[in-house]
Coordinates of N, CA and C and ligand atoms in Angstrom, one line a residue:
X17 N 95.0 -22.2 69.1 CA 95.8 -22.9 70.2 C 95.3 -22.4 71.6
X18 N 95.5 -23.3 72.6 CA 94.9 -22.9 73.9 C 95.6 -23.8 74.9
X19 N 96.1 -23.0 75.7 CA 96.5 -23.9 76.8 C 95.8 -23.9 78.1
X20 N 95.4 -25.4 78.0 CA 94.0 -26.1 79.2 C 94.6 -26.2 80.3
X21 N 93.4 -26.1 81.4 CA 93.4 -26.3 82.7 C 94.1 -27.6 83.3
X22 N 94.9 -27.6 83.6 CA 94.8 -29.2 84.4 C 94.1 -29.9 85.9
X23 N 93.4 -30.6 85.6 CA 92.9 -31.1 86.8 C 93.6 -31.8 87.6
X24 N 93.5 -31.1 89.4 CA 94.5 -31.9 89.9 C 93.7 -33.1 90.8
X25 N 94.8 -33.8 91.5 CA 94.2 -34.8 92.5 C 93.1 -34.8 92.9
X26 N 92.0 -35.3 93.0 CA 90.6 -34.8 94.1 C 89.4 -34.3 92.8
X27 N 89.8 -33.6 91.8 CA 88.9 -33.3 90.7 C 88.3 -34.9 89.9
X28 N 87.1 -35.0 90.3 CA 86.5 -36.7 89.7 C 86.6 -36.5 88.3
X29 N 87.2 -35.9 87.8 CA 87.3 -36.1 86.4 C 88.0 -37.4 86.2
X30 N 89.3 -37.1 86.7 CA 90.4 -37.2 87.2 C 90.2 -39.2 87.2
X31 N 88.6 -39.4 88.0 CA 88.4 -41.1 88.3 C 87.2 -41.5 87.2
X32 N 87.1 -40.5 86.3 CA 86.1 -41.5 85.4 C 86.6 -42.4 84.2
X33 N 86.1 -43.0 83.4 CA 86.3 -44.2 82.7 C 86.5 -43.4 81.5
X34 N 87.1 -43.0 80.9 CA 87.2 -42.0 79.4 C 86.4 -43.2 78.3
X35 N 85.9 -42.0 77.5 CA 85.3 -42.8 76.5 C 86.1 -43.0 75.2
X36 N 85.7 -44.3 74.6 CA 86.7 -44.4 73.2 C 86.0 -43.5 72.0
X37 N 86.7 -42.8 71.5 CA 86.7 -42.0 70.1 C 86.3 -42.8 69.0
X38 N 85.1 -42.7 68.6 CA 84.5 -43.3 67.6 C 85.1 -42.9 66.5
X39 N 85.4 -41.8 66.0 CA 86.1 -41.2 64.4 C 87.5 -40.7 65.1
X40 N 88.6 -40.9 65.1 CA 90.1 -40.4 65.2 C 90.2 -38.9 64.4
X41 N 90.0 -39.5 63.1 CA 89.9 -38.3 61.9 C 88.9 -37.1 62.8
X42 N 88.0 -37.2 63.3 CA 87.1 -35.8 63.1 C 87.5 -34.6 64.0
X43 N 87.3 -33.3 63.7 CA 88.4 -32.0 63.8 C 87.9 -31.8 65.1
X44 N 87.1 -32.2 65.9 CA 87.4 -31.7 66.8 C 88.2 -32.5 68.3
X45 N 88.5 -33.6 67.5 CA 89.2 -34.5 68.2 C 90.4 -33.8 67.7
X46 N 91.2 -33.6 66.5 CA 92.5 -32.7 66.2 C 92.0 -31.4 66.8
X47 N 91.4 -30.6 67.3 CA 91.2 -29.4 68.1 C 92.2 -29.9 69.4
X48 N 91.2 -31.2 70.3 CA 91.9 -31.2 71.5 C 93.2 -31.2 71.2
X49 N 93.5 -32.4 70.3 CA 95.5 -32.6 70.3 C 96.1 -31.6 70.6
X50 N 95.3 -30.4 69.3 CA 96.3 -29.2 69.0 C 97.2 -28.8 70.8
X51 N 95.5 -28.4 71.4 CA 95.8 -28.1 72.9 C 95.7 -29.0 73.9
X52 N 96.0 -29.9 73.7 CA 96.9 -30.9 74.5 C 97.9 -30.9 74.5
X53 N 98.8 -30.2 73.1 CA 100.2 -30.2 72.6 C 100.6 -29.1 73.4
X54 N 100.2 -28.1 73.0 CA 99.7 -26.4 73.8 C 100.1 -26.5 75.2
X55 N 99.8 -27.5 76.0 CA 99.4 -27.9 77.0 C 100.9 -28.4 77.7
X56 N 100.3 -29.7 77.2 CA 101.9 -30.3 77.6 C 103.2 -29.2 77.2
X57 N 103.6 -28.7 76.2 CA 104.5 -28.0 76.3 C 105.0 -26.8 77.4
X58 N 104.0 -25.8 77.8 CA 104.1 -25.3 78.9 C 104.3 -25.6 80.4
X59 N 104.2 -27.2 80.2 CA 104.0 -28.2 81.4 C 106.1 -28.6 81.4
X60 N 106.0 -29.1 82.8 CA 107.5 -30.3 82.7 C 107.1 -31.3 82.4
X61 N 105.6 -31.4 82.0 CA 105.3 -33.0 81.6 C 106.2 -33.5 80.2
X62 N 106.1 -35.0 80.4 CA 106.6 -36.0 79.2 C 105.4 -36.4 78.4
X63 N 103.9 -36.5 79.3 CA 103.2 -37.1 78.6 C 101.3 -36.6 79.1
X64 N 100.8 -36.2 78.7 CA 99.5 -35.7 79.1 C 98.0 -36.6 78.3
X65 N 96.7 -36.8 79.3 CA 95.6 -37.5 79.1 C 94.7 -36.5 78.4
X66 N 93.8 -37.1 78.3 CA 92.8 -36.0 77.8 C 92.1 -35.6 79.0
X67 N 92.1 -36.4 79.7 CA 91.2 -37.1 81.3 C 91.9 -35.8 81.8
X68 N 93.1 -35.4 81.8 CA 93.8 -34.2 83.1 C 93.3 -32.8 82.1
X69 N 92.8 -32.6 81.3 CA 92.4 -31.2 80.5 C 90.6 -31.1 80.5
X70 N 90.4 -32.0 81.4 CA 88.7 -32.4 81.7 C 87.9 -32.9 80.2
X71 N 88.6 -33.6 79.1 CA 87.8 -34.4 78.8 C 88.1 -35.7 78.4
X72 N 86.9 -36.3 78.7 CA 86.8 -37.5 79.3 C 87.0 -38.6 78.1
X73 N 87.9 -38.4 77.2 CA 88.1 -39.3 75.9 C 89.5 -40.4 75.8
X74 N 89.6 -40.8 75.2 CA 90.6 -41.7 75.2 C 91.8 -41.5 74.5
X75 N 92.0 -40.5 74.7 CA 93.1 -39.6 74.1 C 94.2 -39.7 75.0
X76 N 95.7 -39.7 74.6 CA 97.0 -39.5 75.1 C 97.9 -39.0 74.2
X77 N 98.8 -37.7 74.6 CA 100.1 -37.9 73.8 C 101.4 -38.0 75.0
X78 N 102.6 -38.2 74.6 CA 103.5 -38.7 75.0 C 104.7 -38.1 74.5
X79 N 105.7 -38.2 74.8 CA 107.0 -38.2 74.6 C 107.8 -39.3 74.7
X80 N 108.1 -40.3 73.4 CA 108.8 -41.3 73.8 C 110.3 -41.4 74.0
X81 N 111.2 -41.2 74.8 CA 112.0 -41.0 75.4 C 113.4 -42.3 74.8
X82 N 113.6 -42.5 73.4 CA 113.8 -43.7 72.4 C 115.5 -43.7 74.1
X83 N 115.7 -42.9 74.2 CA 116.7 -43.6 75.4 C 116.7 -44.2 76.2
X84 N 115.8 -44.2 76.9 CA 114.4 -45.0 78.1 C 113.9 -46.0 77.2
X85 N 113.9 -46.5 76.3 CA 112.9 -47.2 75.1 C 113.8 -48.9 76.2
X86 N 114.6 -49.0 76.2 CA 115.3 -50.6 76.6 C 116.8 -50.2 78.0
X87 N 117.5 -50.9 77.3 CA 118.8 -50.7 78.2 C 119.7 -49.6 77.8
X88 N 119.0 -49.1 76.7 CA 120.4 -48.3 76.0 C 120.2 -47.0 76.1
X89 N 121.2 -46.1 77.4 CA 120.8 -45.2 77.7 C 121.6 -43.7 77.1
X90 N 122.1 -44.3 76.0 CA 122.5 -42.9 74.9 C 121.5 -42.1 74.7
X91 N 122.2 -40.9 74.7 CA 121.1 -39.4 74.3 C 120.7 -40.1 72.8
X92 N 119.4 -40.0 72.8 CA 118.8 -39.9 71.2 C 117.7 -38.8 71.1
X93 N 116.9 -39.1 70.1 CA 115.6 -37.8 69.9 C 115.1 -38.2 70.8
X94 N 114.1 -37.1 70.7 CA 112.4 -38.0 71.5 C 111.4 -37.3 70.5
X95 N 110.3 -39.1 70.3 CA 109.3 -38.4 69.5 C 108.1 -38.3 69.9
X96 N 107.0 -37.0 69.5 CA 106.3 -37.1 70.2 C 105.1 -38.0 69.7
X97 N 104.0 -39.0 70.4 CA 103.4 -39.8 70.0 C 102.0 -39.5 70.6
X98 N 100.7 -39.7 69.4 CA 99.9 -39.2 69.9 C 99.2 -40.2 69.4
X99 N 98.6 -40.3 70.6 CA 97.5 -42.3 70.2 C 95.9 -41.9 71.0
X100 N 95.0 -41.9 70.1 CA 94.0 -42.6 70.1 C 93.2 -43.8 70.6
X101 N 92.3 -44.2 71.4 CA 91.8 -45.7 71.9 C 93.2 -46.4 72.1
X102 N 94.3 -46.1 73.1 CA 95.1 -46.8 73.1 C 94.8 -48.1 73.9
X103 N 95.8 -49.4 73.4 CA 95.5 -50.3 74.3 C 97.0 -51.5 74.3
X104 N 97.1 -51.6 76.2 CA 98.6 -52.4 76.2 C 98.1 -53.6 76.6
X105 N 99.3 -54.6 76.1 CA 99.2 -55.5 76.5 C 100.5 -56.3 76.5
X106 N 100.7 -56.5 78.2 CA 102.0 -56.9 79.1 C 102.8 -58.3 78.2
X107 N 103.7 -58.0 78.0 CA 104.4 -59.3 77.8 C 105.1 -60.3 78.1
X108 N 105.1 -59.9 79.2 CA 105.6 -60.8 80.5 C 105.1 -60.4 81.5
X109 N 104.9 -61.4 82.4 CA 104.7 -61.3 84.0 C 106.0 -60.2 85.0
X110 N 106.9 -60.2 84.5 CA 108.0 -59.2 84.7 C 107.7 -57.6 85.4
X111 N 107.8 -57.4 86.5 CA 107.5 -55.7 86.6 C 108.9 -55.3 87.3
X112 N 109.0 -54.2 87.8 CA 109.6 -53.1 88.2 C 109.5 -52.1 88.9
X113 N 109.7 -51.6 89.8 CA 109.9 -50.8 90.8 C 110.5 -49.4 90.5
X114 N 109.8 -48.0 89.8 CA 110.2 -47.0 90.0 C 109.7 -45.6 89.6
X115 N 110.5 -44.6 90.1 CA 109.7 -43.0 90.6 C 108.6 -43.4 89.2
X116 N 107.5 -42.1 89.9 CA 106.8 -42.0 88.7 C 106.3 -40.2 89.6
X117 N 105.7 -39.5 88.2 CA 105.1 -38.1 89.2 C 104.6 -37.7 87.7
X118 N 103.3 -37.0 88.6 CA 102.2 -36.9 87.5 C 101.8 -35.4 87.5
X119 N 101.0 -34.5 86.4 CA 100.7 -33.1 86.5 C 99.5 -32.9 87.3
X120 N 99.1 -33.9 87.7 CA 97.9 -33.9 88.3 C 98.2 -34.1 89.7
X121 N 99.9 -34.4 90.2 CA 99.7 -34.6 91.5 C 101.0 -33.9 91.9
X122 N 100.8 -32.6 91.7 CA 101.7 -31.7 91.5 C 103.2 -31.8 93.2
X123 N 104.2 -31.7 92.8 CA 105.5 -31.8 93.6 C 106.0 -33.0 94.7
X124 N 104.8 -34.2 94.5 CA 104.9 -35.3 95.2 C 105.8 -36.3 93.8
X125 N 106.1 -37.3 94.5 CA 106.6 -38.3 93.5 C 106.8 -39.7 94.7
X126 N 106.3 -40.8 93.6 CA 106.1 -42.2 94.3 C 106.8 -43.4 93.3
X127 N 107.1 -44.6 94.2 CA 107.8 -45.6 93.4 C 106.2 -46.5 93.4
X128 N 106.6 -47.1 92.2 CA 105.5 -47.4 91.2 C 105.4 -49.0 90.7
X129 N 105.3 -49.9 91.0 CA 105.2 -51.5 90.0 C 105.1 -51.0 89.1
X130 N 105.1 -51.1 87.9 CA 104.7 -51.5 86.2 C 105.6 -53.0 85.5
X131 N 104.7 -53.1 84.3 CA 104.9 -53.8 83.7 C 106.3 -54.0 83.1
X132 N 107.6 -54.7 83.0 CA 108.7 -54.2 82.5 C 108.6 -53.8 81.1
X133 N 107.9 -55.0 80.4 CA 107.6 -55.4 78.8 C 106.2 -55.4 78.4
X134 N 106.2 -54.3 77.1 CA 104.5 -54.4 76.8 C 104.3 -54.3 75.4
X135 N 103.4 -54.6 75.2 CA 103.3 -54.2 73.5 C 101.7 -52.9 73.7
X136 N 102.0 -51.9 72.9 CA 100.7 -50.8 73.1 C 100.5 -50.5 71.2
X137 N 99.3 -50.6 71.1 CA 98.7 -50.3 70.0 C 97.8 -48.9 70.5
X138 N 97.7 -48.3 68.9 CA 96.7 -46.7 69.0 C 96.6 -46.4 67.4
X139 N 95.3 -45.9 67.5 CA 95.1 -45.0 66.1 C 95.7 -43.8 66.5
X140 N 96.1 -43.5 65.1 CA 96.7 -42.1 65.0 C 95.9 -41.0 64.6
X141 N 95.9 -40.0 64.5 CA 94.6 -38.8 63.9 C 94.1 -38.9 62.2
X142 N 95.6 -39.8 61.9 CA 94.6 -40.2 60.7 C 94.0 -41.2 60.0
X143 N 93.5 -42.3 61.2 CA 93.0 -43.3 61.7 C 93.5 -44.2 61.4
X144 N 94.8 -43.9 61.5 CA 95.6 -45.8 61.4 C 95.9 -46.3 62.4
X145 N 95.7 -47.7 62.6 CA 96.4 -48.5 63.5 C 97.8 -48.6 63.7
X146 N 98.6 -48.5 64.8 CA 100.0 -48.5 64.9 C 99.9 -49.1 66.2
X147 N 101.6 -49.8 66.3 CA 101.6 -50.8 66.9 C 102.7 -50.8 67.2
X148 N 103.6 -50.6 69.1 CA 105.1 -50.6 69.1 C 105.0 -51.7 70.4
X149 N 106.4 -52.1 70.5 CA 106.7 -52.9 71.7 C 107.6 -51.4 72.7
X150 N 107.8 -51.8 74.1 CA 108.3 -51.1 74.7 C 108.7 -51.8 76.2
X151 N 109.7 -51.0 77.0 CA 110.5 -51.8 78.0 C 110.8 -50.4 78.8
X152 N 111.3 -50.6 79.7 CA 111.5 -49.7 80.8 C 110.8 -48.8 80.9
X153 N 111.5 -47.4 81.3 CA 110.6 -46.3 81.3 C 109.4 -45.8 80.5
X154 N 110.5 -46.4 78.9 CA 109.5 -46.3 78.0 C 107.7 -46.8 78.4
X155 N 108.1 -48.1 78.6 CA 106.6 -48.7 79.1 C 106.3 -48.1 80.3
X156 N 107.1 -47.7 81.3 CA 106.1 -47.1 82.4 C 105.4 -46.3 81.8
X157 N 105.8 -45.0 81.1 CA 105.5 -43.9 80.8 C 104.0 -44.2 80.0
X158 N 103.7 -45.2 79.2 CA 102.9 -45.6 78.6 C 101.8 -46.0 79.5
X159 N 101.9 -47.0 80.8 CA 101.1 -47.4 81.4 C 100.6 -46.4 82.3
X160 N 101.9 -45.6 82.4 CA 100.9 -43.9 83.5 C 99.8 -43.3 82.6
X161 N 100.1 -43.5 81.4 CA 99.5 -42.6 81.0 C 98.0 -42.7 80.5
X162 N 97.5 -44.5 79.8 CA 96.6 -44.9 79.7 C 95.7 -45.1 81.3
X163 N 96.8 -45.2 82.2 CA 95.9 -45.4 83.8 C 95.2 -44.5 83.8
X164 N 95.4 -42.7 82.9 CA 94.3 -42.5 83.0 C 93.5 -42.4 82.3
X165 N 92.7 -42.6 81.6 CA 91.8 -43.2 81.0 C 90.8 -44.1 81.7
X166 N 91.6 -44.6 82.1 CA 90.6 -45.6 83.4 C 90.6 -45.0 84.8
X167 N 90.6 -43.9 84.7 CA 90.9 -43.0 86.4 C 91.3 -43.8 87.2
X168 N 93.1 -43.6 87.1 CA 93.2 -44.7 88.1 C 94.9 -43.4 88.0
X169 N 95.0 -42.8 88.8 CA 96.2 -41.7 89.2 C 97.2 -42.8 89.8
X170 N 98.6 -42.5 89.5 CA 99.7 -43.3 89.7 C 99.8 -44.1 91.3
X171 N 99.4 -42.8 92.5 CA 99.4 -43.4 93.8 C 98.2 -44.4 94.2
X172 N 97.2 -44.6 93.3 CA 95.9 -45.8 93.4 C 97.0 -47.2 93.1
X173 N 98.0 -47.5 92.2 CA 98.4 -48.1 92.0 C 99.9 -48.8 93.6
X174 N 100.0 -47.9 94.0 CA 101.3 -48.0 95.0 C 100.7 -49.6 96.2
X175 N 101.7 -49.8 95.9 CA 101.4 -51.0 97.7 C 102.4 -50.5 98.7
X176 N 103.5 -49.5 98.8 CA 103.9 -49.0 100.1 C 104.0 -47.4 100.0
X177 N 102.9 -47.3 100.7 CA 102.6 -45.6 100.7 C 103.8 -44.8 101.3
X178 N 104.7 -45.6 102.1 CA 106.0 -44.6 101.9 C 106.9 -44.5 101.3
X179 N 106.5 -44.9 100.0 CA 107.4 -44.5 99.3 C 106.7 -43.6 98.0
X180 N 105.6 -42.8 98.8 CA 105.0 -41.3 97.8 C 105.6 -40.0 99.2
X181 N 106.1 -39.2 98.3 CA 107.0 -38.1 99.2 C 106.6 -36.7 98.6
X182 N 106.7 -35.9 98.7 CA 107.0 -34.6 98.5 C 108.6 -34.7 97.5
X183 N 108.5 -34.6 96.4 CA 109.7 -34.7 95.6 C 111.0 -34.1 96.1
X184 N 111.0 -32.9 96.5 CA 112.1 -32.3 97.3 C 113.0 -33.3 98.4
X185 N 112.0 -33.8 98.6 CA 112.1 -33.9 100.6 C 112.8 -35.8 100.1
X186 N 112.1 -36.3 99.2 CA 112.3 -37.8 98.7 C 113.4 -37.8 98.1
X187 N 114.2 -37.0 97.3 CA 115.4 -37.0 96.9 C 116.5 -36.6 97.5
X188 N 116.4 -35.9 98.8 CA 117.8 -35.7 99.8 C 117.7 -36.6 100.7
X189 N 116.5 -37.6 100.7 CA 116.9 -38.7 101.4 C 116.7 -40.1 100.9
X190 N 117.0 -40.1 99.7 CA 116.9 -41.4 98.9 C 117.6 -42.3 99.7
X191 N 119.0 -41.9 100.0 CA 119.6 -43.7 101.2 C 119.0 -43.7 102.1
X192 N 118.3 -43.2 102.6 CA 117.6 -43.8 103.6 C 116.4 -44.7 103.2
X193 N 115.8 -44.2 102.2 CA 114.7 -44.7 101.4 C 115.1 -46.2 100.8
X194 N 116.4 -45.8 100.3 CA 117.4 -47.0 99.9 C 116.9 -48.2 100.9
X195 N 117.8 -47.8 101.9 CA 117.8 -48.3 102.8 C 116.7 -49.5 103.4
X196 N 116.0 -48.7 103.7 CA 114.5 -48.8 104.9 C 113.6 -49.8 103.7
X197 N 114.3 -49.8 102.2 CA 112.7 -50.2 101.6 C 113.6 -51.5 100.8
X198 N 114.9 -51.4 100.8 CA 116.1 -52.8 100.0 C 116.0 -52.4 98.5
X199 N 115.9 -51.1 97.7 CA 115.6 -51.1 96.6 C 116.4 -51.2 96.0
X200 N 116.7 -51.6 95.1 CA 118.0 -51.4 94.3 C 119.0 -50.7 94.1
X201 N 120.5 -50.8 93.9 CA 121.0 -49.4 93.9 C 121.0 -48.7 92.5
X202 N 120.5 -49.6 91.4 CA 120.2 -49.1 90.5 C 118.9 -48.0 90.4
X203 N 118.3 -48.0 91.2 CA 117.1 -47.3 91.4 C 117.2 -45.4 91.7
X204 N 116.9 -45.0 90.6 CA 117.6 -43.5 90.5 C 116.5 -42.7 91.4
X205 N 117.4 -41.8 92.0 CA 116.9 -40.9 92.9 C 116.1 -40.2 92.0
X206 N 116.5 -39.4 91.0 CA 116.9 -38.7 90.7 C 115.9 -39.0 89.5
X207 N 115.2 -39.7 88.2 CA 115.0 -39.9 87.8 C 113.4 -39.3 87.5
X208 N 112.7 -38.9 86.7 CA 111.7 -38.0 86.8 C 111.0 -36.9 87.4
X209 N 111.9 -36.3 87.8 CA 111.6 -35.2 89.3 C 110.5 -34.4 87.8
X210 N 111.5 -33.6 87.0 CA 110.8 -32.9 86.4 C 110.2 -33.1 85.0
X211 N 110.0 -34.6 85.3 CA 108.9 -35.2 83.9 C 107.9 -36.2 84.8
X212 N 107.0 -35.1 84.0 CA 106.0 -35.8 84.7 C 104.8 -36.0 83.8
X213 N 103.4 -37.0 83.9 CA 102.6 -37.4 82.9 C 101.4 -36.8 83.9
Ligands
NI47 NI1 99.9 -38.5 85.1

């Protein structure tokens, strides 16, 4: 077991195109997971690339957050999900507006478009195909996380740069942010300060 470096903002690892994993099965693709796992655990992350541990493969695991999964925001488990050549695909024109904060872009946090509704498929390490639908956070969490893969860091995605802040400083002034940008009042201040992908 080993817990890997993370690359932050500015490191071009960070913007290359990961490549797809020819064999899922072979050990030293279960090497990385091990310390990906390794990894993300000692992290506040929810969900880590292979792309942020400097290699450049098409690897993600996650935390799926089954309370975030839709509207139903009861405590349940969370499982962790480890996907292979993942790939989403939107199911509606439908997006959303909210925080997102990444390990790679350490104490800042920005509001984010995503897709509301997606369906994401991935092989698993023991090369099966699997296949879930997902909604809210759930799906953000999913689309942060494949973005990298395609080096594309959560603030590449933003259309109003002020609303990426210093996490501290963006949360004691969310009404104003409220305010100044018309966001929703459902739109939580508060809402991934310390999960981050
Ligand atoms: Ni991230």
């Amino acid at each position: 077991m080993a817990i890997l470096k993370i690359a932050r903002m500015g490191h071009p690892v960070l913007h290359q195109i990961a490549e797809t994993v020819d064999d899922p099965t072979d050990p030293g693709i279960a090497r990385l997971i091990n310390d990906m796992i390794d990894t993300l655990q000692d992290s506040a992350g929810i969900g880590l690339a292979a792309s942020q541990v400097h290699v450049s493969k098409r690897v993600v695991i996650f935390f799926a957050p089954e309370s975030r999964s839709g509207e139903d925001e009861e405590e349940s488990e969370t499982e962790l999900t480890i996907m292979i050549n993942p790939v989403i695909e939107p199911l509606s024109d439908k997006t959303n507006l909210d925080w997102e904060a990444c390990l790679s872009v350490p104490n800042l946090k920005g509001a984010v478009e995503r897709y509301s509704h997606i369906k994401y498929s991935w092989s698993t390490p023991a090369g099966k195909r699997e296949e879930r639908v997902a909604s809210g956070f759930h799906a953000r969490a999913v689309q942060h996380e494949c973005d990298h893969l395609d080096g594309i860091l959560y603030p590449m995605r933003m259309t109003d740069l002020k609303l990426l802040g210093y996490a501290e400083e963006t949360n004691r002034n969310i009404e104003l942010l409220r305010r100044g940008h018309g966001l929703e009042d459902g739109f939580d201040p508060e809402l991934q300060v310390a999960e981050e992908g």
